PDB file of C-alpha atoms in Angstrom:
ATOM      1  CA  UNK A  22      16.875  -0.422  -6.358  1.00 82.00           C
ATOM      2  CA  UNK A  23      13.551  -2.313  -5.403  1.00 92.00           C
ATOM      3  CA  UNK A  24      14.452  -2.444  -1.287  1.00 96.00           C
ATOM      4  CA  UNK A  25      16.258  -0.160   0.672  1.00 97.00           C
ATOM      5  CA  UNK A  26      17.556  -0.836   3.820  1.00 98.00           C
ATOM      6  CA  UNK A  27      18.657   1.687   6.580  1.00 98.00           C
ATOM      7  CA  UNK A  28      21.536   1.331   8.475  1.00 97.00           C
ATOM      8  CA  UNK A  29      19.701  -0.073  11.548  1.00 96.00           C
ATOM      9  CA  UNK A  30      18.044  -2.563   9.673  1.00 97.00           C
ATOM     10  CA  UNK A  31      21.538  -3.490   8.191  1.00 97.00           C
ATOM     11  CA  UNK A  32      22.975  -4.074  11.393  1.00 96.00           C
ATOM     12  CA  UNK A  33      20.127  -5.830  13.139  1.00 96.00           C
ATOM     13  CA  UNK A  34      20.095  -8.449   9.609  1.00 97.00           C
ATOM     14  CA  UNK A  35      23.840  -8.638   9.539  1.00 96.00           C
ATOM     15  CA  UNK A  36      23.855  -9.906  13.467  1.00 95.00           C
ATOM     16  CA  UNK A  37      20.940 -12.109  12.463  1.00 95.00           C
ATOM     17  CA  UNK A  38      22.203 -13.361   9.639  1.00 96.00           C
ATOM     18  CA  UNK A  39      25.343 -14.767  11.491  1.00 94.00           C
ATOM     19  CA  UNK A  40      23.313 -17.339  12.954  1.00 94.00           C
ATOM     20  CA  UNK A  41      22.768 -19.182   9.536  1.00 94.00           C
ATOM     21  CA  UNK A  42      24.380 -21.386   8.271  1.00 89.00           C
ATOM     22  CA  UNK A  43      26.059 -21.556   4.747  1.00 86.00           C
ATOM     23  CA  UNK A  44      25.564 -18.267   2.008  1.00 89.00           C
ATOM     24  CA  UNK A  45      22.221 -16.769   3.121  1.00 95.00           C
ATOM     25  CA  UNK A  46      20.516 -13.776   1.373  1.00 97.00           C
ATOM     26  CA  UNK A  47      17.391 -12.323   2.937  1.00 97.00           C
ATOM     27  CA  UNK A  48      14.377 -12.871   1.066  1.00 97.00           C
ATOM     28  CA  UNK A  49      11.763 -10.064   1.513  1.00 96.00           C
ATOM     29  CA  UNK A  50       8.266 -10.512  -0.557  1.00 93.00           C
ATOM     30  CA  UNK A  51       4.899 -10.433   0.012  1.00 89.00           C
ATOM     31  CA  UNK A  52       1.872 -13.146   0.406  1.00 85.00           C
ATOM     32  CA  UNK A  53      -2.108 -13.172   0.875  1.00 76.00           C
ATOM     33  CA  UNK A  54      -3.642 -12.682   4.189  1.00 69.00           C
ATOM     34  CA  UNK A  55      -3.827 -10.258   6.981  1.00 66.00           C
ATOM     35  CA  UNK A  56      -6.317  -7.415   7.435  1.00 67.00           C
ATOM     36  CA  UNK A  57      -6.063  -5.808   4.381  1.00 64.00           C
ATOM     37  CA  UNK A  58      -5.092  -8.522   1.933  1.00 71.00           C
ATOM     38  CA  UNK A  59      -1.520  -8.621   1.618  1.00 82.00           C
ATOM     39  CA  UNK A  60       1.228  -9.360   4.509  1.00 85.00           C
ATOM     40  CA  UNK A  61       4.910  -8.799   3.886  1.00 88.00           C
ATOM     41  CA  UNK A  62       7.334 -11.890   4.507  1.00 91.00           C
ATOM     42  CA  UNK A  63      10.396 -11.526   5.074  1.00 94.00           C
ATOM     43  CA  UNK A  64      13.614 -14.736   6.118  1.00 95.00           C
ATOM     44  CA  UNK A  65      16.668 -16.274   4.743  1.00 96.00           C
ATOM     45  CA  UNK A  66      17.400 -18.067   1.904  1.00 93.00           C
ATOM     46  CA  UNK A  67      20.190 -20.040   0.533  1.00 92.00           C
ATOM     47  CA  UNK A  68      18.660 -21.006  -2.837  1.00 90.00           C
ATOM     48  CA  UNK A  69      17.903 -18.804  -5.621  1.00 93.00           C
ATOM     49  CA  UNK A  70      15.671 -19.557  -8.881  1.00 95.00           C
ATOM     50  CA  UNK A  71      16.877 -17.800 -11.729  1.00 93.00           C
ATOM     51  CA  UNK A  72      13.901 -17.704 -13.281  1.00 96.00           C
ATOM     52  CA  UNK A  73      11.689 -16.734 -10.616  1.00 96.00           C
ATOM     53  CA  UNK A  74      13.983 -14.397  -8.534  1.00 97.00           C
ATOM     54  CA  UNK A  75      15.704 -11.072  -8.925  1.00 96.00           C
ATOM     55  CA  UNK A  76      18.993 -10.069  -6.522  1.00 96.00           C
ATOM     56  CA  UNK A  77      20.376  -7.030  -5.743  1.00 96.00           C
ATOM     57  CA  UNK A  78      22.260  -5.876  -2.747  1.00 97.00           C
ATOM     58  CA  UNK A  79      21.185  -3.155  -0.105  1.00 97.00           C
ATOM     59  CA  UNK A  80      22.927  -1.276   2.607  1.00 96.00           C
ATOM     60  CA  UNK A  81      25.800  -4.808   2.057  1.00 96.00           C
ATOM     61  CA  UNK A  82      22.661  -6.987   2.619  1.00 97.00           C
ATOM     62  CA  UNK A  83      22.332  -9.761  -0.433  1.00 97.00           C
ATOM     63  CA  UNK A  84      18.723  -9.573  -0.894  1.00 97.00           C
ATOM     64  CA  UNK A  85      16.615 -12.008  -3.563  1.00 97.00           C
ATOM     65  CA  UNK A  86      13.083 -10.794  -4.470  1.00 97.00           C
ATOM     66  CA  UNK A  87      10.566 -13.114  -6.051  1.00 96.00           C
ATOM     67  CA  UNK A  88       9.815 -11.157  -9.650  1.00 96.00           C
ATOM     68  CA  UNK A  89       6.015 -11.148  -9.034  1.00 93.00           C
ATOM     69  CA  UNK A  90       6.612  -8.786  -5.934  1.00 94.00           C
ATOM     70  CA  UNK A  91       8.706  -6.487  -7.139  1.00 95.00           C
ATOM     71  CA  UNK A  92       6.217  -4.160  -8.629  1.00 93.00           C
ATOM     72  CA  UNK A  93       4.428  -4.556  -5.031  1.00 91.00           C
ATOM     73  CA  UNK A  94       7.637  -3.865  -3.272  1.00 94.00           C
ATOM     74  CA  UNK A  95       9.345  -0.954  -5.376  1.00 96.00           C
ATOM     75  CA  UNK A  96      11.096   1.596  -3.256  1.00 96.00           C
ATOM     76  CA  UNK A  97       9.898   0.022   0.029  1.00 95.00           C
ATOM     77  CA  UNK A  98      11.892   0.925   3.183  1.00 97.00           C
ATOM     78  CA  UNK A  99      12.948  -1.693   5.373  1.00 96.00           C
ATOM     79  CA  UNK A 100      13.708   0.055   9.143  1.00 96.00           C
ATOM     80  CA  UNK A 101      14.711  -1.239  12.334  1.00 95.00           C
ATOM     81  CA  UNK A 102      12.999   0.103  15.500  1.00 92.00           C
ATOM     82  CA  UNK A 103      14.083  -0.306  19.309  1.00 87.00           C
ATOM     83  CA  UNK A 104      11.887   0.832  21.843  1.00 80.00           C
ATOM     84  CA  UNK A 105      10.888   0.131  25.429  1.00 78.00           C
ATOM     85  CA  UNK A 106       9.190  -3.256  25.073  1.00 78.00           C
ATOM     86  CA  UNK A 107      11.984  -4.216  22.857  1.00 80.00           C
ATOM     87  CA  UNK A 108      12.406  -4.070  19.056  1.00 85.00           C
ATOM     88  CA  UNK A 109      11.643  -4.819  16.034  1.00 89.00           C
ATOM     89  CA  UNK A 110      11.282  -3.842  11.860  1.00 91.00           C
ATOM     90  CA  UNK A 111       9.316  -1.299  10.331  1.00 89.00           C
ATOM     91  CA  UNK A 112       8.441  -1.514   6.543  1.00 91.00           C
ATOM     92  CA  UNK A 113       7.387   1.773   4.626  1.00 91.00           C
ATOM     93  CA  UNK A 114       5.780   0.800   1.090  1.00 90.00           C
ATOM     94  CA  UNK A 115       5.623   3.194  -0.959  1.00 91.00           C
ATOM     95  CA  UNK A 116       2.861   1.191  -2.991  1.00 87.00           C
ATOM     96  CA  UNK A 117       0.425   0.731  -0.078  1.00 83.00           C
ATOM     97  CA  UNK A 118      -2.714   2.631  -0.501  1.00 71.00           C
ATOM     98  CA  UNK A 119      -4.104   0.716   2.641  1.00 67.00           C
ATOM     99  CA  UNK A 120      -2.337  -0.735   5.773  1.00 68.00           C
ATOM    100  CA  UNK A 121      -3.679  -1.934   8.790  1.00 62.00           C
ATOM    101  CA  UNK A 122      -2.851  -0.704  12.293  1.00 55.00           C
ATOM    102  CA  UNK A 123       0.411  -3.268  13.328  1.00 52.00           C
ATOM    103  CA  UNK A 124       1.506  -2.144   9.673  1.00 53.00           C
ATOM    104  CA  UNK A 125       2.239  -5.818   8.874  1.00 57.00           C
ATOM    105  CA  UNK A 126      -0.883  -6.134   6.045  1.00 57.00           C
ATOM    106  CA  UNK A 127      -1.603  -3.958   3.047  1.00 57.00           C
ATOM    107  CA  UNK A 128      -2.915  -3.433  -0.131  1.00 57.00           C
ATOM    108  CA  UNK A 129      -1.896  -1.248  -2.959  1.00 63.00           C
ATOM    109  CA  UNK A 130      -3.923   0.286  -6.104  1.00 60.00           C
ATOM    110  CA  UNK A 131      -3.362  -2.808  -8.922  1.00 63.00           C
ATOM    111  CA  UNK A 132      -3.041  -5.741  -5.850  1.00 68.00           C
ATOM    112  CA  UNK A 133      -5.823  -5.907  -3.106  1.00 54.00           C
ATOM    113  CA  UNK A 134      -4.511  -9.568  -1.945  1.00 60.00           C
ATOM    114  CA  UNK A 135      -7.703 -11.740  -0.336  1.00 61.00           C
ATOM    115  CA  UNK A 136      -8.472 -10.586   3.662  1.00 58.00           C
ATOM    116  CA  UNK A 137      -7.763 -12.881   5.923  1.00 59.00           C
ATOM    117  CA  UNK A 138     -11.742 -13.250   7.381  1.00 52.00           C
ATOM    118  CA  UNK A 139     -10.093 -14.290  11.101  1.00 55.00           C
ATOM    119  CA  UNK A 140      -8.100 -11.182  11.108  1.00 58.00           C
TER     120      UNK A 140
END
């Protein structure tokens, strides 16, 4: 399994997810930018590319990976926090070697990403 989701996460997509329409999976992946080169991106998606994409299914959450981040994403922890000023996910990558402070940017040993210069 490349993602794993906890059951607080689960929940907290699940309720999201109900405000979609049609046959949404989330789509959780990675992209250039932030502090440290790489910020994680994660939304819905209702198309899938064969080609491009693998699926699998986590804590009853359809979830479609682009094949390029997999490697980048393997065994990664998707969390849902709640706190006092609210809440919101946490991601634990297994793969990051470097993360900046809000924990929303990293870097791992074979992908560096390019810095975001404004960050």
């Amino acid at each position: 399994m490349i993602l794993n989701i906890t059951d607080a996460a689960s929940h907290q997509i699940k309720e999201m997810m109900k405000e979609e329409e049609g046959d949404v999976r989330l789509r959780f992946g990675v992209k250039g930018g932030g502090c440290s080169g790489l910020s994680y991106a994660m939304g819905f998606e209702d198309e899938i590319n064969e080609e491009l994409d693998l699926t699998e299914e986590s804590a009853g959450i359809p979830v479609v990976i682009n094949r390029q981040d997999a490697a980048i994403v393997e065994g990664t922890t998707i969390d849902f926090k709640q706190n006092m000023m609210g809440g919101g996910f946490t991601i634990d990558n297994p793969n990051a070697i470097v993360s900046c402070g809000c924990g929303s940017s990293f870097k791992t040993a074979t992908n560096a990403g390019t810095p975001d210069p404004n960050c």
